[in-house]
GROMACS .gro file of C-alpha atoms in nm:
model
  379
    1MET     CA    1   5.887  -0.874   4.548
    2THR     CA    2   5.872  -0.694   4.250
    3MET     CA    3   5.761  -0.852   3.907
    4PRO     CA    4   5.994  -0.857   3.574
    5SER     CA    5   5.936  -0.566   3.371
    6SER     CA    6   5.869  -0.784   3.092
    7GLN     CA    7   5.546  -0.927   3.258
    8THR     CA    8   5.418  -0.602   3.404
    9GLN     CA    9   5.090  -0.469   3.249
   10SER     CA   10   5.033  -0.144   3.109
   11PRO     CA   11   4.719   0.033   3.132
   12PRO     CA   12   4.478   0.010   2.843
   13GLN     CA   13   4.527   0.316   2.604
   14PRO     CA   14   4.239   0.456   2.437
   15SER     CA   15   4.226   0.416   2.088
   16SER     CA   16   4.346   0.686   1.859
   17SER     CA   17   4.158   0.547   1.543
   18PRO     CA   18   3.879   0.788   1.427
   19THR     CA   19   3.555   0.633   1.492
   20PHE     CA   20   3.389   0.599   1.108
   21ALA     CA   21   3.013   0.622   1.024
   22GLU     CA   22   2.823   0.307   0.924
   23HIS     CA   23   2.704   0.274   0.556
   24ASN     CA   24   2.353   0.301   0.507
   25LYS     CA   25   2.148  -0.022   0.551
   26LYS     CA   26   1.909   0.065   0.300
   27TRP     CA   27   2.165   0.085   0.001
   28LYS     CA   28   1.972  -0.198  -0.176
   29ALA     CA   29   1.635  -0.061  -0.125
   30TYR     CA   30   1.788   0.298  -0.280
   31LEU     CA   31   1.940   0.145  -0.571
   32LEU     CA   32   1.601  -0.042  -0.638
   33LEU     CA   33   1.405   0.288  -0.639
   34SER     CA   34   1.680   0.453  -0.884
   35THR     CA   35   1.655   0.157  -1.144
   36THR     CA   36   1.252   0.179  -1.126
   37SER     CA   37   1.311   0.531  -1.180
   38LEU     CA   38   1.589   0.499  -1.460
   39VAL     CA   39   1.328   0.281  -1.666
   40ASN     CA   40   1.037   0.480  -1.614
   41PHE     CA   41   1.191   0.804  -1.788
   42VAL     CA   42   1.373   0.605  -2.040
   43SER     CA   43   1.075   0.446  -2.134
   44LEU     CA   44   0.867   0.723  -2.164
   45ILE     CA   45   1.155   0.897  -2.380
   46ASP     CA   46   1.087   0.612  -2.642
   47VAL     CA   47   0.712   0.692  -2.596
   48PHE     CA   48   0.787   1.065  -2.706
   49ASP     CA   49   0.987   0.970  -2.975
   50ILE     CA   50   0.658   0.749  -3.161
   51PRO     CA   51   0.450   0.958  -3.383
   52PHE     CA   52   0.083   1.004  -3.237
   53GLN     CA   53  -0.081   0.926  -3.548
   54SER     CA   54   0.064   0.551  -3.507
   55LEU     CA   55  -0.117   0.507  -3.166
   56PHE     CA   56  -0.477   0.401  -3.105
   57ARG     CA   57  -0.515   0.692  -2.835
   58THR     CA   58  -0.676   1.000  -2.783
   59PRO     CA   59  -0.406   1.288  -2.719
   60THR     CA   60  -0.514   1.330  -2.320
   61TYR     CA   61  -0.170   1.323  -2.191
   62THR     CA   62   0.004   1.530  -2.496
   63GLN     CA   63  -0.107   1.879  -2.318
   64HIS     CA   64   0.146   1.818  -2.044
   65SER     CA   65   0.343   1.515  -2.171
   66HIS     CA   66   0.703   1.634  -2.058
   67ILE     CA   67   0.566   1.681  -1.721
   68ASN     CA   68   0.589   1.284  -1.699
   69LEU     CA   69   0.959   1.276  -1.737
   70MET     CA   70   1.030   1.468  -1.385
   71PHE     CA   71   0.895   1.204  -1.183
   72GLY     CA   72   1.145   0.933  -1.280
   73VAL     CA   73   1.453   1.199  -1.307
   74VAL     CA   74   1.408   1.338  -0.955
   75THR     CA   75   1.386   0.999  -0.760
   76PHE     CA   76   1.681   0.856  -1.018
   77LEU     CA   77   1.935   1.117  -0.892
   78THR     CA   78   1.812   1.140  -0.553
   79PRO     CA   79   1.880   0.793  -0.420
   80LEU     CA   80   2.242   0.795  -0.634
   81PHE     CA   81   2.315   1.121  -0.443
   82ILE     CA   82   2.261   0.961  -0.115
   83LEU     CA   83   2.415   0.633  -0.209
   84PHE     CA   84   2.755   0.844  -0.345
   85PHE     CA   85   2.764   1.030  -0.028
   86ASP     CA   86   2.746   0.699   0.195
   87PHE     CA   87   3.005   0.503  -0.016
   88VAL     CA   88   3.284   0.781   0.020
   89SER     CA   89   3.409   0.767   0.349
   90CYS     CA   90   3.543   1.113   0.388
   91LEU     CA   91   3.213   1.233   0.264
   92ARG     CA   92   3.033   1.015   0.497
   93ASN     CA   93   3.215   1.121   0.806
   94LYS     CA   94   3.114   1.478   0.729
   95PHE     CA   95   2.764   1.434   0.606
   96ASP     CA   96   2.596   1.147   0.694
   97PHE     CA   97   2.256   1.184   0.570
   98ALA     CA   98   2.109   0.856   0.794
   99THR     CA   99   2.179   1.050   1.085
  100LEU     CA  100   2.120   1.442   1.026
  101TRP     CA  101   1.865   1.562   1.271
  102ASP     CA  102   1.866   1.203   1.457
  103GLY     CA  103   1.755   1.038   1.124
  104LYS     CA  104   1.452   1.271   1.069
  105LEU     CA  105   1.578   1.446   0.745
  106GLU     CA  106   1.608   1.099   0.581
  107GLY     CA  107   1.250   1.020   0.721
  108TYR     CA  108   1.104   1.350   0.568
  109THR     CA  109   1.266   1.280   0.262
  110LEU     CA  110   1.130   0.931   0.227
  111LEU     CA  111   0.786   1.053   0.292
  112VAL     CA  112   0.826   1.314   0.011
  113HIS     CA  113   0.935   1.037  -0.206
  114VAL     CA  114   0.583   0.855  -0.136
  115LEU     CA  115   0.394   1.118  -0.160
  116TRP     CA  116   0.582   1.235  -0.526
  117TRP     CA  117   0.520   0.867  -0.647
  118THR     CA  118   0.173   0.862  -0.546
  119PHE     CA  119   0.100   1.175  -0.745
  120GLY     CA  120   0.329   1.068  -1.002
  121THR     CA  121   0.159   0.716  -1.081
  122ALA     CA  122  -0.204   0.849  -1.040
  123PHE     CA  123  -0.095   1.103  -1.307
  124MET     CA  124   0.060   0.870  -1.524
  125THR     CA  125  -0.179   0.572  -1.477
  126LYS     CA  126  -0.508   0.788  -1.485
  127ALA     CA  127  -0.755   0.690  -1.782
  128GLY     CA  128  -0.592   0.712  -2.100
  129GLY     CA  129  -0.228   0.821  -1.944
  130ILE     CA  130   0.062   0.761  -2.114
  131ALA     CA  131   0.161   0.475  -1.900
  132TYR     CA  132  -0.053   0.285  -2.144
  133GLU     CA  133   0.143   0.357  -2.432
  134ALA     CA  134   0.401   0.088  -2.297
  135LEU     CA  135   0.380  -0.150  -2.012
  136ASN     CA  136   0.743  -0.064  -1.895
  137VAL     CA  137   0.607   0.273  -1.808
  138TYR     CA  138   0.323   0.165  -1.638
  139PHE     CA  139   0.493  -0.119  -1.442
  140SER     CA  140   0.791   0.111  -1.358
  141SER     CA  141   0.557   0.360  -1.221
  142TRP     CA  142   0.400   0.119  -0.964
  143ALA     CA  143   0.713  -0.055  -0.902
  144SER     CA  144   0.889   0.324  -0.778
  145LEU     CA  145   0.535   0.376  -0.579
  146PHE     CA  146   0.590   0.031  -0.397
  147SER     CA  147   1.020   0.090  -0.370
  148SER     CA  148   0.942   0.439  -0.217
  149ILE     CA  149   0.696   0.305   0.063
  150HIS     CA  150   0.975  -0.006   0.094
  151LEU     CA  151   1.193   0.223   0.206
  152LEU     CA  152   0.998   0.447   0.415
  153ASP     CA  153   0.877   0.140   0.616
  154LEU     CA  154   1.270   0.024   0.617
  155TRP     CA  155   1.343   0.346   0.791
  156GLY     CA  156   1.041   0.309   1.025
  157GLY     CA  157   1.178  -0.008   1.154
  158GLU     CA  158   1.539   0.135   1.224
  159LYS     CA  159   1.352   0.422   1.404
  160ASP     CA  160   1.099   0.214   1.609
  161VAL     CA  161   0.839   0.393   1.429
  162LEU     CA  162   0.471   0.245   1.306
  163THR     CA  163   0.584  -0.014   1.019
  164ILE     CA  164   0.348  -0.205   0.775
  165ARG     CA  165   0.439  -0.544   0.957
  166GLU     CA  166   0.312  -0.395   1.313
  167LEU     CA  167  -0.025  -0.213   1.122
  168THR     CA  168  -0.113  -0.552   1.001
  169ARG     CA  169   0.019  -0.833   1.217
  170LEU     CA  170  -0.302  -0.808   1.473
  171SER     CA  171  -0.448  -1.137   1.272
  172ILE     CA  172  -0.359  -1.319   0.993
  173THR     CA  173  -0.620  -1.211   0.757
  174LEU     CA  174  -0.582  -0.827   0.817
  175PRO     CA  175  -0.308  -0.775   0.548
  176ALA     CA  176  -0.552  -0.930   0.296
  177TRP     CA  177  -0.846  -0.721   0.422
  178TRP     CA  178  -0.587  -0.407   0.348
  179ALA     CA  179  -0.511  -0.536   0.009
  180VAL     CA  180  -0.882  -0.575  -0.083
  181PHE     CA  181  -0.929  -0.215   0.059
  182TRP     CA  182  -0.696  -0.031  -0.146
  183SER     CA  183  -0.761  -0.242  -0.466
  184SER     CA  184  -1.105  -0.123  -0.431
  185ILE     CA  185  -0.997   0.225  -0.379
  186VAL     CA  186  -0.841   0.203  -0.717
  187THR     CA  187  -1.081   0.011  -0.916
  188PHE     CA  188  -1.358   0.296  -0.779
  189ALA     CA  189  -1.133   0.592  -0.858
  190SER     CA  190  -1.012   0.486  -1.210
  191ALA     CA  191  -1.346   0.382  -1.322
  192ALA     CA  192  -1.479   0.718  -1.179
  193ASP     CA  193  -1.202   0.879  -1.394
  194ALA     CA  194  -1.275   0.666  -1.708
  195ILE     CA  195  -1.648   0.736  -1.735
  196ARG     CA  196  -1.571   1.100  -1.868
  197ILE     CA  197  -1.361   0.977  -2.176
  198VAL     CA  198  -1.544   0.631  -2.294
  199GLN     CA  199  -1.730   0.673  -2.607
  200THR     CA  200  -1.945   0.359  -2.639
  201PRO     CA  201  -2.230   0.291  -2.387
  202SER     CA  202  -2.151  -0.079  -2.314
  203ALA     CA  203  -1.801   0.066  -2.183
  204LYS     CA  204  -1.968   0.345  -1.969
  205LYS     CA  205  -2.197   0.097  -1.803
  206SER     CA  206  -1.926  -0.110  -1.714
  207CYS     CA  207  -1.765   0.196  -1.578
  208GLU     CA  208  -2.053   0.248  -1.343
  209PHE     CA  209  -2.035  -0.124  -1.258
  210ALA     CA  210  -1.669  -0.073  -1.182
  211VAL     CA  211  -1.760   0.204  -0.930
  212ALA     CA  212  -2.009  -0.015  -0.764
  213VAL     CA  213  -1.776  -0.288  -0.728
  214GLY     CA  214  -1.519  -0.048  -0.561
  215VAL     CA  215  -1.747   0.111  -0.335
  216ILE     CA  216  -1.921  -0.182  -0.186
  217SER     CA  217  -1.598  -0.403  -0.123
  218ALA     CA  218  -1.426  -0.094   0.003
  219ILE     CA  219  -1.685  -0.037   0.283
  220VAL     CA  220  -1.685  -0.405   0.370
  221SER     CA  221  -1.292  -0.426   0.399
  222ALA     CA  222  -1.286  -0.090   0.589
  223PHE     CA  223  -1.540  -0.250   0.848
  224PHE     CA  224  -1.318  -0.518   0.879
  225ILE     CA  225  -0.984  -0.328   0.935
  226LEU     CA  226  -1.146  -0.101   1.196
  227GLN     CA  227  -1.278  -0.423   1.374
  228HIS     CA  228  -0.932  -0.537   1.384
  229TYR     CA  229  -0.832  -0.228   1.585
  230GLU     CA  230  -1.115  -0.218   1.787
  231PHE     CA  231  -1.257   0.113   1.667
  232LEU     CA  232  -1.578  -0.010   1.633
  233THR     CA  233  -1.574  -0.163   1.945
  234CYS     CA  234  -1.459   0.116   2.161
  235CYS     CA  235  -1.758   0.303   2.004
  236CYS     CA  236  -2.038   0.026   2.089
  237ARG     CA  237  -1.900   0.021   2.441
  238CYS     CA  238  -2.139   0.269   2.511
  239CYS     CA  239  -2.442   0.096   2.379
  240GLU     CA  240  -2.674  -0.132   2.540
  241GLY     CA  241  -2.640  -0.517   2.458
  242PHE     CA  242  -2.240  -0.478   2.373
  243GLU     CA  243  -2.195  -0.833   2.473
  244THR     CA  244  -2.438  -0.925   2.190
  245MET     CA  245  -2.245  -0.758   1.926
  246LYS     CA  246  -1.930  -0.948   1.947
  247TRP     CA  247  -1.991  -1.176   1.684
  248LEU     CA  248  -1.938  -0.862   1.445
  249SER     CA  249  -1.570  -0.904   1.574
  250TYR     CA  250  -1.325  -1.066   1.303
  251GLY     CA  251  -1.235  -1.409   1.331
  252GLY     CA  252  -1.600  -1.514   1.391
  253TRP     CA  253  -1.874  -1.662   1.122
  254PHE     CA  254  -1.980  -1.317   1.047
  255GLU     CA  255  -1.617  -1.252   0.892
  256LEU     CA  256  -1.630  -1.581   0.706
  257ALA     CA  257  -1.972  -1.506   0.563
  258CYS     CA  258  -1.863  -1.113   0.457
  259SER     CA  259  -1.543  -1.290   0.292
  260LEU     CA  260  -1.745  -1.552   0.093
  261LEU     CA  261  -1.981  -1.241  -0.041
  262VAL     CA  262  -1.713  -1.048  -0.127
  263ASN     CA  263  -1.579  -1.330  -0.324
  264LEU     CA  264  -1.871  -1.379  -0.522
  265TRP     CA  265  -1.899  -0.984  -0.564
  266PHE     CA  266  -1.554  -0.991  -0.709
  267ILE     CA  267  -1.629  -1.273  -0.974
  268ILE     CA  268  -1.945  -1.090  -1.099
  269GLY     CA  269  -1.707  -0.810  -1.125
  270VAL     CA  270  -1.409  -0.976  -1.274
  271ASP     CA  271  -1.637  -1.137  -1.527
  272GLN     CA  272  -1.823  -0.836  -1.630
  273LEU     CA  273  -1.561  -0.609  -1.629
  274THR     CA  274  -1.282  -0.792  -1.800
  275SER     CA  275  -1.516  -0.954  -2.101
  276ALA     CA  276  -1.448  -0.826  -2.451
  277GLY     CA  277  -1.525  -0.474  -2.505
  278GLN     CA  278  -1.564  -0.392  -2.155
  279ILE     CA  279  -1.376  -0.117  -1.982
  280SER     CA  280  -1.092  -0.342  -1.873
  281SER     CA  281  -1.082  -0.631  -2.133
  282THR     CA  282  -0.730  -0.507  -2.117
  283ILE     CA  283  -0.463  -0.316  -1.938
  284THR     CA  284  -0.367  -0.076  -2.253
  285GLY     CA  285  -0.741  -0.011  -2.390
  286GLU     CA  286  -0.853  -0.017  -2.712
  287GLY     CA  287  -0.934   0.248  -3.018
  288LYS     CA  288  -1.034   0.140  -3.336
  289SER     CA  289  -1.267   0.246  -3.621
  290ALA     CA  290  -1.543   0.036  -3.816
  291PHE     CA  291  -1.314   0.121  -4.113
  292GLY     CA  292  -0.951   0.033  -3.969
  293ILE     CA  293  -0.880   0.421  -4.020
  294LEU     CA  294  -0.636   0.607  -3.754
  295TRP     CA  295  -0.769   0.941  -3.661
  296ASP     CA  296  -0.619   1.262  -3.626
  297ASP     CA  297  -0.547   1.475  -3.309
  298GLU     CA  298  -0.892   1.643  -3.397
  299GLY     CA  299  -1.083   1.332  -3.407
  300LYS     CA  300  -1.114   1.350  -3.804
  301ASP     CA  301  -1.001   1.073  -4.067
  302GLY     CA  302  -0.827   1.351  -4.273
  303GLY     CA  303  -1.043   1.408  -4.581
  304ASP     CA  304  -1.310   1.205  -4.749
  305GLY     CA  305  -1.437   0.875  -4.604
  306ASP     CA  306  -1.570   0.812  -4.280
  307GLU     CA  307  -1.721   0.979  -3.987
  308VAL     CA  308  -1.598   1.039  -3.654
  309ALA     CA  309  -1.925   0.861  -3.528
  310ASN     CA  310  -1.759   0.522  -3.655
  311PHE     CA  311  -1.482   0.550  -3.395
  312TYR     CA  312  -1.480   0.414  -3.074
  313TYR     CA  313  -1.226   0.427  -2.775
  314ILE     CA  314  -1.193   0.271  -2.447
  315PRO     CA  315  -0.912   0.400  -2.237
  316GLY     CA  316  -0.640   0.207  -2.060
  317THR     CA  317  -0.685   0.186  -1.685
  318ASN     CA  318  -0.597   0.018  -1.385
  319ILE     CA  319  -0.923  -0.183  -1.337
  320TYR     CA  320  -0.789  -0.481  -1.491
  321MET     CA  321  -0.503  -0.508  -1.233
  322SER     CA  322  -0.692  -0.387  -0.928
  323ILE     CA  323  -1.017  -0.602  -0.990
  324TRP     CA  324  -0.793  -0.906  -1.003
  325ILE     CA  325  -0.601  -0.812  -0.733
  326GLY     CA  326  -0.910  -0.750  -0.512
  327PHE     CA  327  -1.044  -1.110  -0.621
  328ILE     CA  328  -0.757  -1.295  -0.500
  329SER     CA  329  -0.715  -1.089  -0.200
  330SER     CA  330  -1.055  -1.152  -0.073
  331VAL     CA  331  -1.010  -1.524  -0.156
  332LEU     CA  332  -0.706  -1.530   0.078
  333VAL     CA  333  -0.908  -1.385   0.351
  334THR     CA  334  -1.133  -1.675   0.324
  335VAL     CA  335  -0.868  -1.904   0.299
  336ARG     CA  336  -0.720  -1.793   0.616
  337TRP     CA  337  -1.014  -1.752   0.814
  338LYS     CA  338  -0.987  -2.078   1.013
  339GLU     CA  339  -0.644  -1.999   1.121
  340ALA     CA  340  -0.764  -1.671   1.233
  341ARG     CA  341  -1.051  -1.828   1.412
  342ALA     CA  342  -0.819  -2.034   1.602
  343ILE     CA  343  -0.587  -1.765   1.698
  344LYS     CA  344  -0.874  -1.558   1.783
  345PHE     CA  345  -1.000  -1.823   1.993
  346ALA     CA  346  -0.709  -1.874   2.183
  347GLU     CA  347  -0.667  -1.512   2.249
  348THR     CA  348  -1.017  -1.500   2.390
  349ARG     CA  349  -0.962  -1.809   2.648
  350ARG     CA  350  -0.645  -1.631   2.767
  351GLU     CA  351  -0.826  -1.304   2.810
  352GLU     CA  352  -1.122  -1.492   2.991
  353GLY     CA  353  -0.832  -1.693   3.212
  354ASP     CA  354  -0.671  -1.347   3.306
  355ARG     CA  355  -0.974  -1.210   3.406
  356ASP     CA  356  -1.053  -1.525   3.639
  357VAL     CA  357  -0.704  -1.469   3.786
  358ASP     CA  358  -0.803  -1.100   3.872
  359VAL     CA  359  -1.147  -1.184   3.988
  360ASN     CA  360  -0.984  -1.450   4.240
  361VAL     CA  361  -0.725  -1.231   4.332
  362GLU     CA  362  -0.982  -0.964   4.414
  363ASN     CA  363  -1.193  -1.234   4.632
  364VAL     CA  364  -0.866  -1.315   4.822
  365LEU     CA  365  -0.826  -0.978   4.935
  366ASP     CA  366  -1.165  -0.898   5.023
  367ASP     CA  367  -1.141  -1.205   5.242
  368GLU     CA  368  -0.836  -1.077   5.407
  369ASP     CA  369  -0.987  -0.757   5.481
  370GLY     CA  370  -1.286  -0.923   5.623
  371ASP     CA  371  -1.074  -1.134   5.841
  372LYS     CA  372  -0.885  -0.842   5.981
  373GLU     CA  373  -1.219  -0.611   6.045
  374GLU     CA  374  -1.340  -0.901   6.228
  375GLU     CA  375  -1.025  -0.950   6.431
  376GLU     CA  376  -1.035  -0.585   6.496
  377GLU     CA  377  -1.402  -0.581   6.611
  378GLU     CA  378  -1.307  -0.883   6.832
  379GLU     CA  379  -1.024  -0.707   7.013
   0.00000   0.00000   0.00000
C-alpha cells in the first residue's frame, strides 16, 4: 500500500546558505584598550601645549617628548582596525583575524601589545617622566598595559593556553603573593631610577630605603611563589632530611610568620617613604625653591636673585602606588592564610589516603603472588 504523496517525506537537503564567521568574543576588551590609548595620547597633547616654565619639573622628558605619543596612537588604531574587519560581514568572512594561522596571528599581535605597553609604561612613568604632568597620562598608561594583558589572557583561555587564573589557582594566597612580588619589583626599579635625579639628602636616603623594601619583599614573595609550584621541593628531594623541610611549604606556620614580618616591613616602608619630603610623599613629586622662583631649562632663575642651591626637586615615581599595593597584598596573604591552611590540610589528607590505598593494593597483590607460589610448590 502506497502512502499519499502529500505524506511522503523527502530526504533532508543540505543547506545552501553560506556559513558566516563568528564575531570576535573579545570585542569589549579591544574597545577598552582603544579607549585607554585614546585617553593617553589626547592627554599627552594637552601636556605639550603647556609652557615648560609653568611646571615644577626638570626637563627629563623634553628630549624625546613626542615619542610618548606613538604608544597610545598605535594601540588606539590597531584594535579599531581589528574591530572594523570583525563587524563588517563581507570583510570578516574573507579575513577573520581571530582564526588566521589557527588564531596564532592574534596571539602574537596581543603579545606585541603587552610588550609595547610594558616599555611604554616604563618610559612614561619613569622617575620624573612625562606621566606625572597629568594623572590622566599616568593612569591611562597603566590601564593600557593591564588592558593588553587582559586581552592576551582572554586569548589564552580561548586557545587553552596558560591563563592567569590557571597560574594562580593553586592556593588562595598565591594571587596575593604575585601582587606582592610585582609591586616590590616596581618599588625597587622606581627607587633605583630616582636616585640619579633627586637633589636632597633626605630624598636620596628614602630612595635607598625603598630599594631595600623592594628587594627584601620581592625575595620573600618569590620564595613562596616557587614553593607553590613545588620548584624548591623538587630541588630538596635529593637532599637528606627532606621530610623535615615540609614546614617551609605554603599553608604552614612558616608562611604565616613570614607574611606577618612582610606586613611589618611594609608598614615601616609606608611610614618612612610616604611622609612629607620623602620620595613617595606624592605621586607627581615636588619641585620648589626657597624663594618661590620657577627655574628655567638650565636651572637658573633668569637673572638677579637666588642661586641654584635654593632649588630642590623630588621626582614623581611609581613608589607611592606600588608601596601601598604591596602592603595591602601582604595583609591579604595574612587574612587568607587560615583558609589556605585548611585547603592544604585537606589536600595532604587526601594524598595520604591515596598512598594508603596504593600500599594496601600492593600488599594484596603480594599476598596473591605468595599464595600462587605456595600452590605451585605444593603441586
